[in-house]
Short mmCIF file of C-alpha atoms in Angstrom, two decimals:
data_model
loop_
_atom_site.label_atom_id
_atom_site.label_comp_id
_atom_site.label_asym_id
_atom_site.label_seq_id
_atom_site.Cartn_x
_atom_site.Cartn_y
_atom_site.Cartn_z
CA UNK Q 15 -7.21 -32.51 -6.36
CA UNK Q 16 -8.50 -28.81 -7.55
CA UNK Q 17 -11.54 -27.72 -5.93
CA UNK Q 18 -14.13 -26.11 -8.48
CA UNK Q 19 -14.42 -22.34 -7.72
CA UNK Q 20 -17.50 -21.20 -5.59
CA UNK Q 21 -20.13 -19.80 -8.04
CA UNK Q 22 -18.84 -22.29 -11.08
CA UNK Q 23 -21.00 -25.15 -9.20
CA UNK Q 24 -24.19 -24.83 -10.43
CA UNK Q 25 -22.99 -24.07 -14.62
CA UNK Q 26 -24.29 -26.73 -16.40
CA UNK Q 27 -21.99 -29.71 -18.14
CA UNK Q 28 -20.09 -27.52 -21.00
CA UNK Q 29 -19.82 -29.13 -24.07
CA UNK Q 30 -20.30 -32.74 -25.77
CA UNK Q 31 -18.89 -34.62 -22.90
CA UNK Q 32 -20.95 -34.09 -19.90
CA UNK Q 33 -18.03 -34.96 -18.11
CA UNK Q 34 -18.25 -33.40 -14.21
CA UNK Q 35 -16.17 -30.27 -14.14
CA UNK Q 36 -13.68 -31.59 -11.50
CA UNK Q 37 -12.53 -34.89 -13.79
CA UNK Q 38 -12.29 -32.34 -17.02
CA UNK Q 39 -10.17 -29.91 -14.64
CA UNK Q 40 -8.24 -33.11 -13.47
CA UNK Q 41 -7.25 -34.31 -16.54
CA UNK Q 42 -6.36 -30.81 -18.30
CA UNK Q 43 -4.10 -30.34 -15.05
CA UNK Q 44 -2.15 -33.45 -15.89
CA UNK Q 45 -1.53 -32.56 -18.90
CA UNK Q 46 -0.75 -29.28 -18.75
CA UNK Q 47 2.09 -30.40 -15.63
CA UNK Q 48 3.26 -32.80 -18.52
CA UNK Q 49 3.35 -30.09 -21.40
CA UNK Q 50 5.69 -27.54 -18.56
CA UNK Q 51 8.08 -30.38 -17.86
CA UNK Q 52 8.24 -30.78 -21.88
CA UNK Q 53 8.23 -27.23 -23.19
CA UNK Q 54 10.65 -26.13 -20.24
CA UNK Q 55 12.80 -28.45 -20.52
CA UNK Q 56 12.95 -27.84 -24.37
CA UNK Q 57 12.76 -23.87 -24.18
CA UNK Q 58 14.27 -22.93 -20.67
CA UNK Q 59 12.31 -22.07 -17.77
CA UNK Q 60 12.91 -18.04 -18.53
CA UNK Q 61 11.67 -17.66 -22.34
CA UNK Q 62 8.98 -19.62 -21.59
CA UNK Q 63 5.73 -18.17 -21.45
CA UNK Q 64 2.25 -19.08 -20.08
CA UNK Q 65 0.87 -18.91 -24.17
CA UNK Q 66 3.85 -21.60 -24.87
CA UNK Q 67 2.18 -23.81 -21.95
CA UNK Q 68 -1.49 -23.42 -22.60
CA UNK Q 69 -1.12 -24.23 -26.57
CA UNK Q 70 1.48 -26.94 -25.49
CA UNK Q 71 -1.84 -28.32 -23.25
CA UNK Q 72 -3.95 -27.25 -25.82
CA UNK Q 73 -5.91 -25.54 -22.84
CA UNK Q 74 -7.67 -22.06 -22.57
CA UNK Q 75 -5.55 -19.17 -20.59
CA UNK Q 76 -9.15 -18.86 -18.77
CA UNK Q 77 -8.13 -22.53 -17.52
CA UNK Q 78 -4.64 -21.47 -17.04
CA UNK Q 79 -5.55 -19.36 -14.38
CA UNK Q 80 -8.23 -21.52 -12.79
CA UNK Q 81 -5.47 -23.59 -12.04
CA UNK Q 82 -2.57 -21.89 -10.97
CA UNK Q 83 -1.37 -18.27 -10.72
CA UNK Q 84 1.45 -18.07 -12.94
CA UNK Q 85 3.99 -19.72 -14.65
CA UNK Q 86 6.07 -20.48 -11.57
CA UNK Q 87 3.01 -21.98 -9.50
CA UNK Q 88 2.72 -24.20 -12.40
CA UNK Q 89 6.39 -25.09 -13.21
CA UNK Q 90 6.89 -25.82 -9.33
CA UNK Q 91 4.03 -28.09 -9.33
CA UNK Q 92 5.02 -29.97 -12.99
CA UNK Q 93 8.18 -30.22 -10.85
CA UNK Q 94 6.47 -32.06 -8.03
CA UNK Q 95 4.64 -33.98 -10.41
CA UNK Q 96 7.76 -35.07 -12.06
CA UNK Q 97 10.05 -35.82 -9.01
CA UNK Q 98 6.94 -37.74 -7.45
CA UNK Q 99 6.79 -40.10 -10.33
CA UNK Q 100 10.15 -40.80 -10.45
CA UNK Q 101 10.54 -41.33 -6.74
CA UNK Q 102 7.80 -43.95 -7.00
CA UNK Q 103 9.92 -46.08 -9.96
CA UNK Q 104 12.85 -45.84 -7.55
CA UNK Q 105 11.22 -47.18 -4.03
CA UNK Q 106 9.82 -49.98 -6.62
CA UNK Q 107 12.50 -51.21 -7.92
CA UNK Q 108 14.55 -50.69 -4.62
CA UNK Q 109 12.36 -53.22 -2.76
CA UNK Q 110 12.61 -55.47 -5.13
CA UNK Q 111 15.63 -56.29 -3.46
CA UNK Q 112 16.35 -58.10 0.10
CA UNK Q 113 20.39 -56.86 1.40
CA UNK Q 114 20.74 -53.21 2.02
CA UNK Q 115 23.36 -52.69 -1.34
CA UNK Q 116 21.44 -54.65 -4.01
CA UNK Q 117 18.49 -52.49 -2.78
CA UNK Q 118 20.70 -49.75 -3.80
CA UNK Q 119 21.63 -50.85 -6.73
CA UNK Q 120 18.35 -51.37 -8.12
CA UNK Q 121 16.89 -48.08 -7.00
CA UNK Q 122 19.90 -46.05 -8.82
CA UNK Q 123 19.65 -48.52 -11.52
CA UNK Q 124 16.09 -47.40 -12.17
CA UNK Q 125 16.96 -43.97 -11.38
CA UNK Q 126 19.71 -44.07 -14.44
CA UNK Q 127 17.13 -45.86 -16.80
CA UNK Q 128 14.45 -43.27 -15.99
CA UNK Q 129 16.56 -40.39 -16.90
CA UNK Q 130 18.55 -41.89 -20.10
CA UNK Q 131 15.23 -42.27 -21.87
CA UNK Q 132 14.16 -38.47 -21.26
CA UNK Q 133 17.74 -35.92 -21.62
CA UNK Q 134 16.16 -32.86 -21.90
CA UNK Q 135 13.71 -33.66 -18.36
CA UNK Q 136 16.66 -35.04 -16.62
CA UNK Q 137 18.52 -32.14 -17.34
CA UNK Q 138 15.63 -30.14 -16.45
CA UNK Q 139 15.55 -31.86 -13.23
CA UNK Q 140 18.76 -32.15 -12.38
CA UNK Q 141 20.84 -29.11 -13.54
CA UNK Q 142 18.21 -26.39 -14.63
CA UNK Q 143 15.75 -26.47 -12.20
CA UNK Q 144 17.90 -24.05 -10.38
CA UNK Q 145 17.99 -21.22 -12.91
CA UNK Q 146 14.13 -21.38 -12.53
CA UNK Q 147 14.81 -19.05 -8.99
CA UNK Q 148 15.13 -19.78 -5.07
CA UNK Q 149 11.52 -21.41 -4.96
CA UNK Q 150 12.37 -24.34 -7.55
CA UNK Q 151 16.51 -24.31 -5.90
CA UNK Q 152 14.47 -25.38 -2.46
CA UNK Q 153 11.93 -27.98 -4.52
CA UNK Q 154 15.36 -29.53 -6.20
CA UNK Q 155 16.61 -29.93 -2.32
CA UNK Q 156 13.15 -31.41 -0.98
CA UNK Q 157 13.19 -33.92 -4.19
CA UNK Q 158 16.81 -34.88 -2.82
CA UNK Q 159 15.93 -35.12 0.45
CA UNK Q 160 13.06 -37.65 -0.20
CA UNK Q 161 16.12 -40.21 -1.10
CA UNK Q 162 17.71 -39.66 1.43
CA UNK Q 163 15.79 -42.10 3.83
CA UNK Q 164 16.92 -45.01 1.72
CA UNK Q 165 20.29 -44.26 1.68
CA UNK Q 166 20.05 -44.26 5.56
CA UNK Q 167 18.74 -48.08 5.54
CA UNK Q 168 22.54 -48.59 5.11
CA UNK Q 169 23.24 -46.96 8.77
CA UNK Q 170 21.31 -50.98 9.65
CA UNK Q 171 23.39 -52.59 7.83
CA UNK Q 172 26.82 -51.20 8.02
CA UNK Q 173 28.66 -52.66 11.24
CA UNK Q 174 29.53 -49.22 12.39
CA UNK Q 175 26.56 -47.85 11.01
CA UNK Q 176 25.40 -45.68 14.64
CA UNK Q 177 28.62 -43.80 14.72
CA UNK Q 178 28.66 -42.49 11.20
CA UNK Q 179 27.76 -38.79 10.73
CA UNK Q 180 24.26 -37.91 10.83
CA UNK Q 181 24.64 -36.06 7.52
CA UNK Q 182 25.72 -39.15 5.95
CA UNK Q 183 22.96 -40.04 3.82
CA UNK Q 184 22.91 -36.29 2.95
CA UNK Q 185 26.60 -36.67 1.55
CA UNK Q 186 25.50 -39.91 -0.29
CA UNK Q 187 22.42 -38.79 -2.07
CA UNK Q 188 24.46 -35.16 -3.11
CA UNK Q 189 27.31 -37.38 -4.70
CA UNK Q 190 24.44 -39.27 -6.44
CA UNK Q 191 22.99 -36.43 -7.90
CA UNK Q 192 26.37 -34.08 -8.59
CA UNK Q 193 27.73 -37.48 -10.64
CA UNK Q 194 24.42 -37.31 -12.34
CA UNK Q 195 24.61 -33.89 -13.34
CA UNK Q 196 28.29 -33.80 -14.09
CA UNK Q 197 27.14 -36.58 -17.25
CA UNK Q 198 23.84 -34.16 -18.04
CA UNK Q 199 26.04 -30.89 -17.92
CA UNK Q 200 28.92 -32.76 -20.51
CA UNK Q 201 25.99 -33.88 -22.58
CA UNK Q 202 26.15 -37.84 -22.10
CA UNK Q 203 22.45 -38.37 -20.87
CA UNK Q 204 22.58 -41.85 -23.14
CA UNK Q 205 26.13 -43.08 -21.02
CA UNK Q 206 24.03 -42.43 -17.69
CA UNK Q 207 23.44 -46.13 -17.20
CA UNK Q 208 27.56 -46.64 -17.44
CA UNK Q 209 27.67 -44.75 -14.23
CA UNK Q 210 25.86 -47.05 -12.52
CA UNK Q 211 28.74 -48.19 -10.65
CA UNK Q 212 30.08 -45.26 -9.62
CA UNK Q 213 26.69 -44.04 -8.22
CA UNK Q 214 26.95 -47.31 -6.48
CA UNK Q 215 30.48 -46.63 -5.06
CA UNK Q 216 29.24 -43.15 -4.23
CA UNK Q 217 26.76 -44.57 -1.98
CA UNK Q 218 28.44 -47.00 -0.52
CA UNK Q 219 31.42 -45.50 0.83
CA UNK Q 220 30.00 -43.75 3.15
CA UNK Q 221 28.43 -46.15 4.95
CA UNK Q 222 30.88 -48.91 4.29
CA UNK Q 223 34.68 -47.78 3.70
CA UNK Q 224 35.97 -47.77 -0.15
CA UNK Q 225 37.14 -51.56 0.58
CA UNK Q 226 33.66 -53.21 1.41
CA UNK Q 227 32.32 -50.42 -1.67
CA UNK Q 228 34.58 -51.58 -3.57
CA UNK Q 229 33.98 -55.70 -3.20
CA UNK Q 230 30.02 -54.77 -3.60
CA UNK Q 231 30.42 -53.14 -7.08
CA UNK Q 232 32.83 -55.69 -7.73
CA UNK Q 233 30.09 -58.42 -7.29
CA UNK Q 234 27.88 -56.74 -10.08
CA UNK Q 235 30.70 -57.78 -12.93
CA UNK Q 236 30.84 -61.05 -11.89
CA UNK Z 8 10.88 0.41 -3.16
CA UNK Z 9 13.63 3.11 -2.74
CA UNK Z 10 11.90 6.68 -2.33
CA UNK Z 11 13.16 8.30 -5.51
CA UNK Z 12 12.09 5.62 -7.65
CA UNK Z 13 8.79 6.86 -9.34
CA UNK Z 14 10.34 9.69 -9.74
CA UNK Z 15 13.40 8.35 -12.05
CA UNK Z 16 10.66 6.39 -13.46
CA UNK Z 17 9.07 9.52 -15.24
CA UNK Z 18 12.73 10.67 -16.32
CA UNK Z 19 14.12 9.84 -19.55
CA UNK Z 20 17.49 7.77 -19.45
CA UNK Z 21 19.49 10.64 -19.84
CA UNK Z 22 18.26 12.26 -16.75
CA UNK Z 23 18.30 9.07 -14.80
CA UNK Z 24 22.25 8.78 -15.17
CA UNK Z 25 22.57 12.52 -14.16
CA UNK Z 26 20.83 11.31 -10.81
CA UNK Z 27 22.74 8.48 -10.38
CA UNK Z 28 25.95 10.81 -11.18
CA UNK Z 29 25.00 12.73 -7.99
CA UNK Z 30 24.54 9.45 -6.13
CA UNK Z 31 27.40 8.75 -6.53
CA UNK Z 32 29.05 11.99 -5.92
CA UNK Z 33 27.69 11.83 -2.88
CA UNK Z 34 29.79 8.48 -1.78
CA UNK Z 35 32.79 9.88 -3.23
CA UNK Z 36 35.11 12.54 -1.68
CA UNK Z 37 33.74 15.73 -4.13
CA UNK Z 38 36.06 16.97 -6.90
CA UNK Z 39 36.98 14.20 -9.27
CA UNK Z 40 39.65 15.62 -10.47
CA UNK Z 41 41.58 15.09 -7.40
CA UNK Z 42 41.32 11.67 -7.96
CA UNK Z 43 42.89 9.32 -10.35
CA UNK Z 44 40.41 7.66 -12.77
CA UNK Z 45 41.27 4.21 -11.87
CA UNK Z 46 40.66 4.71 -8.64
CA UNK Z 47 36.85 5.58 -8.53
CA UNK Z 48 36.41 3.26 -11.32
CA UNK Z 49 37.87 0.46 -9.25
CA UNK Z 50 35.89 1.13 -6.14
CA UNK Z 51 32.62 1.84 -8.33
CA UNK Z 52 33.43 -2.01 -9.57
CA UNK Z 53 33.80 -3.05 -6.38
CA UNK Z 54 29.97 -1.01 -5.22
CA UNK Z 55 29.02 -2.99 -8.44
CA UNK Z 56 30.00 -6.60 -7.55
CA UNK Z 57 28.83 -5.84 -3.50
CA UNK Z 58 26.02 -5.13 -5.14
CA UNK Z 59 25.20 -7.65 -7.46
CA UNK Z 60 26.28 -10.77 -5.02
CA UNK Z 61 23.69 -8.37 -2.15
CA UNK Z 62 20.59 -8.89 -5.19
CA UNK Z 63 21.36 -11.83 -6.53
CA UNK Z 64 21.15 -13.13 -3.08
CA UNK Z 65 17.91 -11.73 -2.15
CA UNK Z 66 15.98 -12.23 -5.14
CA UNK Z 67 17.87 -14.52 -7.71
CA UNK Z 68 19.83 -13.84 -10.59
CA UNK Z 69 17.39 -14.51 -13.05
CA UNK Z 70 15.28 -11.73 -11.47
CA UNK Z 71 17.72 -9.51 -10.73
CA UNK Z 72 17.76 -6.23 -13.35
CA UNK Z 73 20.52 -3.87 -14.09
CA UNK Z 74 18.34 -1.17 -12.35
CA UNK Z 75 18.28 -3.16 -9.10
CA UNK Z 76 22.15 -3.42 -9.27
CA UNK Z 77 22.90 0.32 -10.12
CA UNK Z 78 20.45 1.24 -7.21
CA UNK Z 79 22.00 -0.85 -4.93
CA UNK Z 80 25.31 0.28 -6.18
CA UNK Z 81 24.38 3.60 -6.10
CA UNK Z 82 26.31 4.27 -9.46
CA UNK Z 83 24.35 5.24 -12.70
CA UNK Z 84 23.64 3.28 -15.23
CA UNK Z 85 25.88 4.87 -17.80
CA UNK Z 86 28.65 3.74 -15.08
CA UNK Z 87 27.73 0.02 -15.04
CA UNK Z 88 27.52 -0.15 -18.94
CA UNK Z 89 31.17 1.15 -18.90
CA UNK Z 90 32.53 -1.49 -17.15
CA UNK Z 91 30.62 -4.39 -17.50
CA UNK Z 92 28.40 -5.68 -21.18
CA UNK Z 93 25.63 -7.09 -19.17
CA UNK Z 94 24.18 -8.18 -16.10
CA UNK Z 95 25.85 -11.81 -16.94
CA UNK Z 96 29.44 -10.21 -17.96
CA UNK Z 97 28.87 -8.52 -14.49
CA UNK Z 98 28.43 -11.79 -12.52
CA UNK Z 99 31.07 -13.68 -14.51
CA UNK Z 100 33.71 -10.37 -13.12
CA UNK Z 101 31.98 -11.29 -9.64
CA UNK Z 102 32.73 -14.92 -9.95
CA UNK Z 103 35.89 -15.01 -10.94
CA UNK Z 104 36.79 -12.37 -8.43
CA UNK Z 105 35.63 -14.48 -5.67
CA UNK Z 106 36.95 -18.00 -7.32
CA UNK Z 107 40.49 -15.91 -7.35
CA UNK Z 108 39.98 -15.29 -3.62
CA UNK Z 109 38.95 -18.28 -2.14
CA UNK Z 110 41.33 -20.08 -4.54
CA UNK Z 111 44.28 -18.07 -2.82
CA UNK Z 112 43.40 -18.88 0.47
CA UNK Z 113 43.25 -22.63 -0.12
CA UNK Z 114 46.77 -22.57 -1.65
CA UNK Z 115 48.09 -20.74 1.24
CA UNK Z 116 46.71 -23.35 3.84
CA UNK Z 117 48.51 -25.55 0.80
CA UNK Z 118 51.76 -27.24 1.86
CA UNK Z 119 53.43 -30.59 0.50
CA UNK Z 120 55.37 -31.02 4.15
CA UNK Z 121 51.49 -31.72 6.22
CA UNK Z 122 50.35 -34.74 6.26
CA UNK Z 123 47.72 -34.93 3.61
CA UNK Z 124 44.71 -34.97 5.51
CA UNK Z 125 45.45 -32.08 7.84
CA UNK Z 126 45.90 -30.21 4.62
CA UNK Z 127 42.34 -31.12 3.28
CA UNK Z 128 40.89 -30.36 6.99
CA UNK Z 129 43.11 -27.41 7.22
CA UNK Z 130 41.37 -26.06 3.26
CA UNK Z 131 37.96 -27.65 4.41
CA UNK Z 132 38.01 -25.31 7.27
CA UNK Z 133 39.56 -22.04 5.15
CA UNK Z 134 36.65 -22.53 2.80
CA UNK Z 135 33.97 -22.97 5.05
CA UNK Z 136 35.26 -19.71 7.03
CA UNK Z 137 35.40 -17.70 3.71
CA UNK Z 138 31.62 -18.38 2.89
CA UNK Z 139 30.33 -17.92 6.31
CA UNK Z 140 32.05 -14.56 6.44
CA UNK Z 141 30.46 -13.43 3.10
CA UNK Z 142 27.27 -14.69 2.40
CA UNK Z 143 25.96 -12.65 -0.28
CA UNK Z 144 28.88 -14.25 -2.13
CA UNK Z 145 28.94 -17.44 -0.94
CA UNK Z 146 25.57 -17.60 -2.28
CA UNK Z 147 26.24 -16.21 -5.80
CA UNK Z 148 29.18 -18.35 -5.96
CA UNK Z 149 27.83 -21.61 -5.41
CA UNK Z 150 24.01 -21.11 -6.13
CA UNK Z 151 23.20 -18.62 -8.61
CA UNK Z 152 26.83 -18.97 -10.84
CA UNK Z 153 26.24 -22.68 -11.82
CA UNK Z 154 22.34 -21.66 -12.31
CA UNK Z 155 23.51 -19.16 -14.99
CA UNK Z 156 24.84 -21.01 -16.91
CA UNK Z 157 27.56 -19.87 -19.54
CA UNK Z 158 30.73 -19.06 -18.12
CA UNK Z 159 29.75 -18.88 -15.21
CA UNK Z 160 29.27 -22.66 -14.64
CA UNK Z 161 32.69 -22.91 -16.41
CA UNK Z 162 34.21 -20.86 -13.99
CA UNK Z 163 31.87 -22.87 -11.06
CA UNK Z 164 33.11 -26.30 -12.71
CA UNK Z 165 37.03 -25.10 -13.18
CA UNK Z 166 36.84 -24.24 -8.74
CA UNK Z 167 35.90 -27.92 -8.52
CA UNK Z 168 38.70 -29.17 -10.54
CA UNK Z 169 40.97 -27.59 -8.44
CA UNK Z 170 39.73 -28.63 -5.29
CA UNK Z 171 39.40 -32.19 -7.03
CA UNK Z 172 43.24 -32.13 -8.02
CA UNK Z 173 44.06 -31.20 -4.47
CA UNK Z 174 41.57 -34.34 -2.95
CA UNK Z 175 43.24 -36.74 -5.77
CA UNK Z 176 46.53 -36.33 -4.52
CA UNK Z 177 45.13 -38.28 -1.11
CA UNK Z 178 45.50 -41.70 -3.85
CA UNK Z 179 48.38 -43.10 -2.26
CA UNK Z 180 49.41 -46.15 -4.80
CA UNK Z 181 47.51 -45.99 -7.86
CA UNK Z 182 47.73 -50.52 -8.08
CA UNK Z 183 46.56 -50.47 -4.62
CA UNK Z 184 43.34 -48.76 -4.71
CA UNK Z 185 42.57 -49.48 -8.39
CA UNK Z 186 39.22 -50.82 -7.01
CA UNK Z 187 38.11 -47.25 -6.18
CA UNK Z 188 36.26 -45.59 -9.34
CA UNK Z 189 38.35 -42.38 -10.78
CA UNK Z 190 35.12 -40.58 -10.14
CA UNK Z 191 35.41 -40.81 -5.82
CA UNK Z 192 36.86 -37.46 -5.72
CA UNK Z 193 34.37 -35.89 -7.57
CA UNK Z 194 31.63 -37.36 -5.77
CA UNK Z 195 33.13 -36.89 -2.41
CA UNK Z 196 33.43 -33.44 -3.33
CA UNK Z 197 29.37 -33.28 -4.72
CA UNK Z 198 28.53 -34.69 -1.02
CA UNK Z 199 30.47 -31.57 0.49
CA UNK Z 200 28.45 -29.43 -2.02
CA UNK Z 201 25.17 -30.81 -1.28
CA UNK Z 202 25.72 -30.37 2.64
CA UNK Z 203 27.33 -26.70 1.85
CA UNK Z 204 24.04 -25.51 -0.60
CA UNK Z 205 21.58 -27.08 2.01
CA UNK Z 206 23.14 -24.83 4.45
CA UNK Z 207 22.72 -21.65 2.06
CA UNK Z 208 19.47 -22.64 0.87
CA UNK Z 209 18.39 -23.06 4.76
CA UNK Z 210 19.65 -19.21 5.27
CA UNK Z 211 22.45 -20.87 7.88
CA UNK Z 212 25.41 -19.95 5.82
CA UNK Z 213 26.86 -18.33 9.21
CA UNK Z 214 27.05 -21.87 10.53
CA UNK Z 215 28.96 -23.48 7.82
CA UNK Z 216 31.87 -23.94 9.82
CA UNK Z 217 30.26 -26.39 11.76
CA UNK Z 218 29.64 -28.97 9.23
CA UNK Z 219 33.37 -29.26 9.03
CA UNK Z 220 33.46 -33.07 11.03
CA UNK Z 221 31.10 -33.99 8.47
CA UNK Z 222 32.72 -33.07 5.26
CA UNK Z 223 36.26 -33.97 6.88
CA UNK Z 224 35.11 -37.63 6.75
CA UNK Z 225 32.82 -37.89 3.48
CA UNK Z 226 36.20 -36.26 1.24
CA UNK Z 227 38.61 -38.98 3.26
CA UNK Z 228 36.88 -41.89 3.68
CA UNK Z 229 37.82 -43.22 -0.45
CA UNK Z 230 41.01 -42.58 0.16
CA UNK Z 231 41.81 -43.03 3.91
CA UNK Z 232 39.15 -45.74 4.85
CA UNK Z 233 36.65 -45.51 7.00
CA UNK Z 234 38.22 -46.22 10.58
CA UNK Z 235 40.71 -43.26 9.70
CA UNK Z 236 38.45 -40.88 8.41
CA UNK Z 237 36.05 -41.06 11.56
CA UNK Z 238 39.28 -40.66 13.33
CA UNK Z 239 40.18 -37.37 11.11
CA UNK Z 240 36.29 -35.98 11.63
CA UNK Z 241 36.51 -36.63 15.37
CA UNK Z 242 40.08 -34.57 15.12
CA UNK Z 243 38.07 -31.80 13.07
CA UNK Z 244 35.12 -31.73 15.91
CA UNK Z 245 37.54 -31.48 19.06
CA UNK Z 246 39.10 -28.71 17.34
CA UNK Z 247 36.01 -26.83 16.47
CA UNK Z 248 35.39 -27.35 20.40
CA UNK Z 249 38.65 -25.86 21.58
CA UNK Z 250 38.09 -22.99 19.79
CA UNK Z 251 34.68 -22.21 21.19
#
């Protein structure tokens, strides 16, 4: 939650709405996070500029700056934003299940639905995020890295699962995501959800051997 | 900031690639003419490409300017714009210089008499070594190339093919394992990749060697099962050990 600046605290209400500063500030941050994912993702993180995000918000540059230093602060926390959201619809629909693999399934299942109905953010997410420079490469690893925990729910249920590699929900998630992006890069966001059981296979081989991953995504067809 | 830089600052273009000309007269032996052409153009390329992995991995490419290149280079700018269009023609030369490299040394671990998986160990562990050893490159390479877009992901996405067509020869009998998705070696090799540009990101590209176990048994396990592939990643540990 933004703080209002020291020696803004005692201005009077501006304007017709009276509204306290902080839930005006509030709101014209979320929407100004939702008008970088949009324009970025539409324009490319470089040629954007902070004018193409505070018209897109329909926002003063005065409030530009009251919120964030520059156009990478903001991208980087649109990105956040974004990747927070999205994690949410995942661990939802993942609980929603009881045995380790359907859990998976629904998560990625969400996951595919999620980005099919927005290309150009997925592909923002998932592909050019990283031309956006090393701070946004490290947010794109973080947002990876918050999966990873639910991946590692199948070390519990594989028989084996103690021995495996410690990196192996590392290796899962990454073959998640580089299937994902492959499909964004060729320009089939709208087959996404066909990959669901690949992404499925993906992440569970490498708790469970191809022949147990295999039976699993078998069981969706039937 | 390099000390002479306000002071090419003030200088018109024309001046600044008479300074860089001494520059680089300096790093050369004196007396061009005693040297064929192709020579100091082919080591000023190489100053180039050093140069441009050395930026690009310090401040990104998207940052990185010509000027920061021809500094680091210490070649003038007249001298870059002969050899290379642009700053993205530049890395594309740097990519596919270092795709040709690491390709070669995969093929030469390459042999159709090993077994299959002490072949993918045996590349697995030539690739690792490669990026440890240079990792201004093994950053541009895997990092900043695919960010670039262009041909540069091309070239990126054309490595991973190969290394793809090497993994898919592990599929023994095609009717056999027709329950395992044509994508597996592609993912297999994203979950190498993610582990790999964690380690880069993390500034421990020295240590990729080590992750070797690990990657062993995620590019095995569609194709070897998982008993065997533990088995190949304890192999790949132990010999990690002896060598230490």
């Amino acid at each position: 939650m933004p703080q209002p600046r020291q020696g803004e605290r005692w201005k009077p209400p501006r304007g017709r709405h009276g509204l306290p500063r902080e839930v005006v500030q509030q709101y014209q941050r979320e929407r100004l996070l939702e008008a970088t994912m949009r324009i970025v993702a539409e324009k490319g993180y470089g040629p954007t500029t902070v004018t193409d995000l505070t018209r897109g918000a329909g926002i003063s540059r005065t409030t530009f700056y009251e919120l964030f230093e520059d156009k990478e602060a903001c991208f980087l926390a649109a990105y956040d934003d974004a990747v927070d959201k999205l994690v949410r619809r995942i661990v939802v629909a993942y609980e929603t299940e009881e045995r380790w693999p359907d859990r998976a399934r629904a998560g990625l299942r969400e996951l595919l639905a999620a980005l099919a109905a927005d290309p150009a953010q997925a592909r923002l997410a998932f592909v050019d995020v990283a031309a956006a420079g090393p701070a946004a490469q490290r947010r794109y690893r973080a947002a990876v890295q918050r999966l990873t925990p639910l991946f590692d729910e199948g070390r519990d249920f594989a028989p084996g699962g103690r021995g495996l590699p410690a990196n192996a929900s590392r290796m899962a998630a990454g073959a998640v995501v580089g299937l994902i992006a492959d499909e964004l890069i060729a320009d089939r966001a709208d087959q996404l959800p066909s990959l669901l059981s690949d992404l499925l296979f993906a992440t569970l081989v490498a708790y469970l051997g191809p022949d147990a991953a295999a039976r699993e995504v078998g069981e969706e067809s039937r | 900031m390099p000390p002479n830089t306000s002071q090419q600052e003030a200088k018109s273009d024309r001046e600044q690639d008479d300074l860089g000309g001494l520059i680089h007269r300096e790093h050369l032996p004196s007396g061009r003419a005693d040297l064929a052409e192709p020579v100091i153009a082919h080591s000023q390329r190489e100053r180039i490409l050093n140069a441009m992995a050395a930026t690009c991995a310090s401040k990104g490419f998207g940052a990185t300017t010509i000027a920061d290149i021809v500094e680091a280079a210490g070649v003038s700018r007249a001298t870059f714009y002969e050899l290379f269009k642009d700053k993205e023609d530049c890395l594309q030369a740097s990519m596919e210089l270092s795709l040709a490299d690491a390709m070669g040394r995969i093929v030469e671990v390459y042999s159709p008499d090993k077994p299959w998986a002490t072949m993918v160990r045996d590349a697995a562990r030539t690739f690792l070594e490669l990026l440890a050893s240079r990792p201004n490159f093994a950053r541009m390479a895997l990092i900043e190339a695919p960010a670039a877009g262009g041909r540069s992901l091309d070239m990126y996405a054309s490595g991973k093919r190969v290394l793809q067509a090497l993994l898919d020869r592990g599929r023994s009998d095609p009717l056999e394992e027709e329950a395992i998705p044509s994508s597996a070696g592609r993912g297999a090799l994203a979950a190498a990749e993610q582990l790999i540009v964690g380690q880069i990101l993390a500034g421990n590209t020295e240590r990729l060697p080590e992750l070797l176990p690990d990657i062993v048994y995620i590019v095995t396990i569609p194709y070897l099962g998982q008993d065997e592939a533990l088995r190949q990643s304890r192999e790949a540990e132990k010999l990690l050990q002896d060598e230490a």
